[in-house]
mmCIF file of C-alpha atoms in Angstrom:
data_model
loop_
_atom_site.group_PDB
_atom_site.id
_atom_site.type_symbol
_atom_site.label_atom_id
_atom_site.label_comp_id
_atom_site.label_asym_id
_atom_site.label_seq_id
_atom_site.Cartn_x
_atom_site.Cartn_y
_atom_site.Cartn_z
ATOM 1 C CA GLU A 299 -5.320 8.419 13.656
ATOM 2 C CA ILE A 300 -1.672 7.450 13.561
ATOM 3 C CA VAL A 301 0.643 9.618 11.482
ATOM 4 C CA MET A 302 3.776 8.091 9.973
ATOM 5 C CA THR A 303 6.740 10.388 9.339
ATOM 6 C CA GLN A 304 9.694 9.315 7.218
ATOM 7 C CA SER A 305 13.100 10.896 7.018
ATOM 8 C CA PRO A 306 14.921 12.036 5.065
ATOM 9 C CA ALA A 307 12.668 12.874 2.137
ATOM 10 C CA THR A 308 15.546 12.206 -0.241
ATOM 11 C CA LEU A 309 18.704 10.211 0.375
ATOM 12 C CA SER A 310 21.605 10.480 -2.050
ATOM 13 C CA VAL A 311 23.840 7.434 -1.901
ATOM 14 C CA SER A 312 26.505 5.845 -4.079
ATOM 15 C CA SER A 313 26.255 2.263 -5.254
ATOM 16 C CA GLY A 314 27.809 -0.085 -2.748
ATOM 17 C CA GLU A 315 27.211 2.244 0.169
ATOM 18 C CA ARG A 316 24.887 1.733 3.104
ATOM 19 C CA ALA A 317 21.516 3.489 3.248
ATOM 20 C CA THR A 318 19.564 4.075 6.441
ATOM 21 C CA LEU A 319 15.933 5.188 6.255
ATOM 22 C CA SER A 320 13.850 6.215 9.247
ATOM 23 C CA CYS A 321 10.155 5.991 10.022
ATOM 24 C CA ARG A 322 8.427 7.364 13.083
ATOM 25 C CA ALA A 323 4.882 6.704 14.279
ATOM 26 C CA SER A 324 2.882 9.305 16.195
ATOM 27 C CA GLN A 325 1.972 6.605 18.732
ATOM 28 C CA SER A 326 3.117 3.070 19.353
ATOM 29 C CA VAL A 327 2.393 0.538 16.620
ATOM 30 C CA SER A 328 4.248 -2.270 18.406
ATOM 31 C CA SER A 329 6.048 -4.229 15.655
ATOM 32 C CA ASN A 330 3.174 -3.925 13.198
ATOM 33 C CA LEU A 331 5.116 -2.082 10.557
ATOM 34 C CA ALA A 332 5.843 -2.864 6.913
ATOM 35 C CA TRP A 333 8.244 -1.410 4.371
ATOM 36 C CA TYR A 334 7.498 -1.193 0.651
ATOM 37 C CA GLN A 335 9.696 -0.371 -2.328
ATOM 38 C CA GLN A 336 8.254 1.442 -5.336
ATOM 39 C CA LYS A 337 10.027 2.013 -8.627
ATOM 40 C CA PRO A 338 8.770 4.509 -11.230
ATOM 41 C CA GLY A 339 5.677 3.266 -13.027
ATOM 42 C CA GLN A 340 5.399 0.177 -10.830
ATOM 43 C CA ALA A 341 3.241 -0.941 -7.958
ATOM 44 C CA PRO A 342 4.809 -1.072 -4.504
ATOM 45 C CA ARG A 343 6.524 -4.293 -3.448
ATOM 46 C CA LEU A 344 6.517 -5.625 0.097
ATOM 47 C CA LEU A 345 10.023 -5.800 1.550
ATOM 48 C CA ILE A 346 9.624 -6.137 5.312
ATOM 49 C CA TYR A 347 6.746 -6.909 7.671
ATOM 50 C CA GLY A 348 6.628 -7.270 11.420
ATOM 51 C CA ALA A 349 9.246 -4.494 11.466
ATOM 52 C CA SER A 350 12.085 -6.919 10.762
ATOM 53 C CA THR A 351 10.955 -9.976 8.770
ATOM 54 C CA ARG A 352 11.886 -10.033 5.119
ATOM 55 C CA ALA A 353 9.172 -11.052 2.676
ATOM 56 C CA THR A 354 9.807 -14.037 0.448
ATOM 57 C CA GLY A 355 12.497 -13.408 -2.124
ATOM 58 C CA ILE A 356 13.786 -10.173 -0.622
ATOM 59 C CA PRO A 357 17.607 -10.035 -0.561
ATOM 60 C CA ALA A 358 19.410 -10.156 2.766
ATOM 61 C CA ARG A 359 20.907 -6.703 2.188
ATOM 62 C CA PHE A 360 17.503 -5.319 3.251
ATOM 63 C CA SER A 361 16.953 -5.309 6.980
ATOM 64 C CA GLY A 362 14.416 -3.707 9.269
ATOM 65 C CA SER A 363 14.546 -2.864 12.933
ATOM 66 C CA GLY A 364 12.665 -1.023 15.638
ATOM 67 C CA SER A 365 9.443 -1.238 17.605
ATOM 68 C CA GLY A 366 6.982 1.109 19.213
ATOM 69 C CA THR A 367 7.400 4.420 17.428
ATOM 70 C CA GLU A 368 10.886 4.309 15.857
ATOM 71 C CA PHE A 369 11.797 2.133 12.904
ATOM 72 C CA THR A 370 14.697 1.809 10.488
ATOM 73 C CA LEU A 371 15.157 0.228 7.090
ATOM 74 C CA THR A 372 18.777 -0.460 6.206
ATOM 75 C CA ILE A 373 20.117 -1.401 2.806
ATOM 76 C CA SER A 374 23.589 -2.680 3.530
ATOM 77 C CA SER A 375 25.167 -2.226 0.100
ATOM 78 C CA LEU A 376 23.104 -0.394 -2.457
ATOM 79 C CA GLN A 377 22.692 -2.016 -5.832
ATOM 80 C CA SER A 378 21.559 -0.192 -8.945
ATOM 81 C CA GLU A 379 18.128 -1.808 -8.720
ATOM 82 C CA ASP A 380 17.601 -0.424 -5.190
ATOM 83 C CA PHE A 381 17.226 3.182 -6.273
ATOM 84 C CA ALA A 382 13.535 3.761 -5.645
ATOM 85 C CA VAL A 383 11.043 5.272 -3.218
ATOM 86 C CA TYR A 384 10.505 3.476 0.079
ATOM 87 C CA TYR A 385 7.350 3.690 2.178
ATOM 88 C CA CYS A 386 6.649 2.545 5.692
ATOM 89 C CA GLN A 387 3.122 1.578 6.732
ATOM 90 C CA GLN A 388 1.620 0.782 10.111
ATOM 91 C CA TYR A 389 -0.979 -1.951 10.426
ATOM 92 C CA ASN A 390 -1.494 -1.857 14.164
ATOM 93 C CA ASN A 391 -4.519 0.434 14.068
ATOM 94 C CA TRP A 392 -7.326 1.435 11.727
ATOM 95 C CA PRO A 393 -7.058 3.368 9.553
ATOM 96 C CA ARG A 394 -3.836 2.058 8.093
ATOM 97 C CA ALA A 395 -1.308 4.789 7.374
ATOM 98 C CA PHE A 396 1.659 5.195 5.070
ATOM 99 C CA GLY A 397 4.578 7.513 5.482
ATOM 100 C CA GLN A 398 5.263 10.113 2.821
ATOM 101 C CA GLY A 399 8.155 8.123 1.406
ATOM 102 C CA THR A 400 11.933 8.377 1.144
ATOM 103 C CA LYS A 401 13.465 8.594 -2.302
ATOM 104 C CA VAL A 402 16.822 6.863 -2.561
ATOM 105 C CA GLU A 403 18.715 8.376 -5.446
ATOM 106 C CA ILE A 404 22.138 7.946 -6.970
ATOM 107 C CA GLU A 405 24.703 10.389 -5.627
ATOM 108 C CA GLN B 196 0.441 -17.436 -7.912
ATOM 109 C CA ILE B 197 -1.451 -14.434 -6.590
ATOM 110 C CA THR B 198 -2.386 -11.804 -9.162
ATOM 111 C CA LEU B 199 -4.720 -8.833 -9.026
ATOM 112 C CA LYS B 200 -5.850 -6.424 -11.713
ATOM 113 C CA GLU B 201 -7.848 -3.239 -11.476
ATOM 114 C CA SER B 202 -10.323 -2.160 -14.124
ATOM 115 C CA GLY B 203 -12.676 0.742 -14.600
ATOM 116 C CA PRO B 204 -12.944 4.127 -16.282
ATOM 117 C CA THR B 205 -9.818 6.155 -16.908
ATOM 118 C CA LEU B 206 -11.722 9.438 -16.970
ATOM 119 C CA VAL B 207 -14.635 10.568 -14.830
ATOM 120 C CA LYS B 208 -16.326 13.919 -14.513
ATOM 121 C CA PRO B 209 -16.575 15.873 -11.283
ATOM 122 C CA THR B 210 -19.528 14.814 -9.097
ATOM 123 C CA GLN B 211 -19.754 11.423 -10.838
ATOM 124 C CA THR B 212 -19.413 8.097 -9.071
ATOM 125 C CA LEU B 213 -16.329 5.993 -9.724
ATOM 126 C CA THR B 214 -16.658 2.218 -9.815
ATOM 127 C CA LEU B 215 -13.491 0.129 -9.892
ATOM 128 C CA THR B 216 -13.270 -3.632 -10.057
ATOM 129 C CA CYS B 217 -10.413 -5.725 -8.730
ATOM 130 C CA SER B 218 -10.251 -9.126 -10.414
ATOM 131 C CA PHE B 219 -7.929 -11.605 -8.786
ATOM 132 C CA SER B 220 -6.618 -15.137 -9.028
ATOM 133 C CA GLY B 221 -4.482 -17.445 -6.963
ATOM 134 C CA PHE B 222 -6.547 -17.110 -3.797
ATOM 135 C CA SER B 223 -10.111 -17.142 -2.534
ATOM 136 C CA LEU B 224 -11.752 -14.348 -0.605
ATOM 137 C CA SER B 225 -13.686 -16.972 1.328
ATOM 138 C CA THR B 226 -10.487 -18.254 2.964
ATOM 139 C CA ASN B 227 -10.042 -17.369 6.634
ATOM 140 C CA GLY B 228 -7.616 -14.481 7.086
ATOM 141 C CA VAL B 229 -7.662 -13.166 3.526
ATOM 142 C CA GLY B 230 -8.476 -9.601 2.587
ATOM 143 C CA VAL B 231 -8.406 -7.257 -0.394
ATOM 144 C CA GLY B 232 -7.639 -3.596 0.057
ATOM 145 C CA TRP B 233 -7.607 -0.407 -1.995
ATOM 146 C CA ILE B 234 -4.829 2.164 -1.948
ATOM 147 C CA ARG B 235 -4.417 5.214 -4.170
ATOM 148 C CA GLN B 236 -1.539 7.455 -5.207
ATOM 149 C CA PRO B 237 -1.945 10.909 -6.745
ATOM 150 C CA PRO B 238 0.654 11.657 -9.423
ATOM 151 C CA GLY B 239 4.020 12.278 -7.788
ATOM 152 C CA LYS B 240 2.632 11.876 -4.286
ATOM 153 C CA ALA B 241 2.530 9.315 -1.504
ATOM 154 C CA LEU B 242 0.345 6.269 -1.046
ATOM 155 C CA GLU B 243 -3.029 6.714 0.655
ATOM 156 C CA TRP B 244 -4.904 3.793 2.190
ATOM 157 C CA LEU B 245 -8.615 3.757 1.306
ATOM 158 C CA ALA B 246 -10.431 0.600 2.333
ATOM 159 C CA LEU B 247 -10.167 -3.125 2.984
ATOM 160 C CA ILE B 248 -12.650 -5.998 2.965
ATOM 161 C CA TYR B 249 -12.040 -9.337 4.644
ATOM 162 C CA TRP B 250 -13.152 -12.911 3.997
ATOM 163 C CA ASP B 251 -15.841 -12.551 6.675
ATOM 164 C CA ASP B 252 -17.237 -9.427 4.942
ATOM 165 C CA SER B 253 -15.884 -7.116 7.631
ATOM 166 C CA LYS B 254 -14.866 -3.764 6.156
ATOM 167 C CA HIS B 255 -12.615 -0.903 7.130
ATOM 168 C CA TYR B 256 -12.559 2.550 5.565
ATOM 169 C CA SER B 257 -10.423 5.655 5.676
ATOM 170 C CA PRO B 258 -12.320 7.975 8.056
ATOM 171 C CA SER B 259 -11.742 10.994 5.831
ATOM 172 C CA LEU B 260 -13.373 9.229 2.860
ATOM 173 C CA LYS B 261 -15.768 6.882 4.605
ATOM 174 C CA SER B 262 -18.898 8.754 3.573
ATOM 175 C CA ARG B 263 -17.940 8.395 -0.089
ATOM 176 C CA LEU B 264 -16.583 4.832 -0.204
ATOM 177 C CA THR B 265 -18.204 1.435 -0.465
ATOM 178 C CA VAL B 266 -16.342 -1.840 -0.894
ATOM 179 C CA THR B 267 -18.044 -5.120 -1.726
ATOM 180 C CA LYS B 268 -16.936 -8.594 -2.717
ATOM 181 C CA ASP B 269 -18.231 -11.258 -5.079
ATOM 182 C CA THR B 270 -16.525 -14.421 -3.979
ATOM 183 C CA SER B 271 -17.928 -16.494 -6.836
ATOM 184 C CA LYS B 272 -16.446 -14.116 -9.410
ATOM 185 C CA ASN B 273 -13.183 -13.503 -7.534
ATOM 186 C CA GLN B 274 -13.826 -9.780 -7.614
ATOM 187 C CA VAL B 275 -13.891 -6.835 -5.236
ATOM 188 C CA VAL B 276 -15.610 -3.597 -6.195
ATOM 189 C CA LEU B 277 -14.821 -0.117 -4.871
ATOM 190 C CA THR B 278 -17.239 2.735 -5.412
ATOM 191 C CA MET B 279 -16.384 6.341 -4.661
ATOM 192 C CA THR B 280 -19.076 8.975 -4.942
ATOM 193 C CA ASP B 281 -18.883 12.681 -5.717
ATOM 194 C CA MET B 282 -15.540 12.555 -7.513
ATOM 195 C CA ASP B 283 -13.374 15.668 -7.544
ATOM 196 C CA PRO B 284 -10.212 16.582 -9.466
ATOM 197 C CA VAL B 285 -8.207 15.997 -6.249
ATOM 198 C CA ASP B 286 -9.229 12.332 -6.513
ATOM 199 C CA THR B 287 -7.105 11.979 -9.634
ATOM 200 C CA ALA B 288 -4.747 9.141 -8.803
ATOM 201 C CA THR B 289 -3.548 5.654 -9.584
ATOM 202 C CA TYR B 290 -5.811 3.260 -7.723
ATOM 203 C CA TYR B 291 -4.366 -0.049 -6.573
ATOM 204 C CA CYS B 292 -6.020 -3.119 -5.175
ATOM 205 C CA ALA B 293 -3.929 -5.437 -3.037
ATOM 206 C CA HIS B 294 -4.078 -8.785 -1.231
ATOM 207 C CA SER B 295 -3.481 -9.391 2.448
ATOM 208 C CA GLY B 296 -3.204 -12.721 4.211
ATOM 209 C CA LEU B 297 -0.052 -14.387 2.974
ATOM 210 C CA TYR B 298 1.946 -13.545 6.098
ATOM 211 C CA SER B 299 -0.793 -12.071 8.238
ATOM 212 C CA GLN B 300 -4.308 -10.885 7.569
ATOM 213 C CA TYR B 301 -3.053 -7.417 8.367
ATOM 214 C CA VAL B 302 -0.111 -7.226 5.966
ATOM 215 C CA VAL B 303 -0.671 -6.110 2.366
ATOM 216 C CA ASP B 304 1.585 -8.401 0.369
ATOM 217 C CA TYR B 305 0.629 -8.511 -3.320
ATOM 218 C CA TRP B 306 -0.466 -5.510 -5.354
ATOM 219 C CA GLY B 307 -2.197 -5.055 -8.662
ATOM 220 C CA GLN B 308 -0.558 -2.979 -11.378
ATOM 221 C CA GLY B 309 -2.822 -0.017 -10.644
ATOM 222 C CA THR B 310 -5.164 2.003 -12.818
ATOM 223 C CA LEU B 311 -4.925 5.744 -13.380
ATOM 224 C CA VAL B 312 -8.186 7.597 -12.904
ATOM 225 C CA THR B 313 -8.386 11.216 -14.011
ATOM 226 C CA VAL B 314 -11.171 13.455 -12.783
ATOM 227 C CA SER B 315 -11.854 16.269 -15.205
ATOM 228 C CA SER B 316 -14.728 17.920 -16.959
#
């Protein structure tokens, strides 16, 4: 089974600053990686799929990169509504696997 | 517009069987490339993928839970049912159903609101 590891666990950032979140797969998942955003009390929302393609309606300040085992989610200029937990998920192999999440909090 | 909603008991006793229903609209589970999956999240913890059923009735399960899980679909009712046997307090979690197939049959795109299931005697 593939294990997804996210870092850091918590990221403290000020509004307007750039946030960089990392996700590593224990073996190659090609570009079959998605990023989800989850706010307290809400279901996750798909942000990025195919490692770098934004889902419909996702602002351009969210960008994804990487392939193989190393992936990055970048939020170019944090807005107040972006403070949340972010999960990566591989869909290259069964069973699907999520990372443990990165919490982006206000510094 | 794709919507999904989970329903079922909020409280189950240890050793009981949990049955959750995902009722959806805005798509058909008989359409090529469409799937419905189940994911859970214990309070304050990360997401855990459980199972997924596709339009062609193919099914995939988490290996660690496979012996306890069954997922079925009723295309005419627009419903997917997840059963989990031998429930334990560690199974306390919010259970989500989700759609895949908007971008790729492999990408989970829309999620239900989730339903909290507590396992306690």
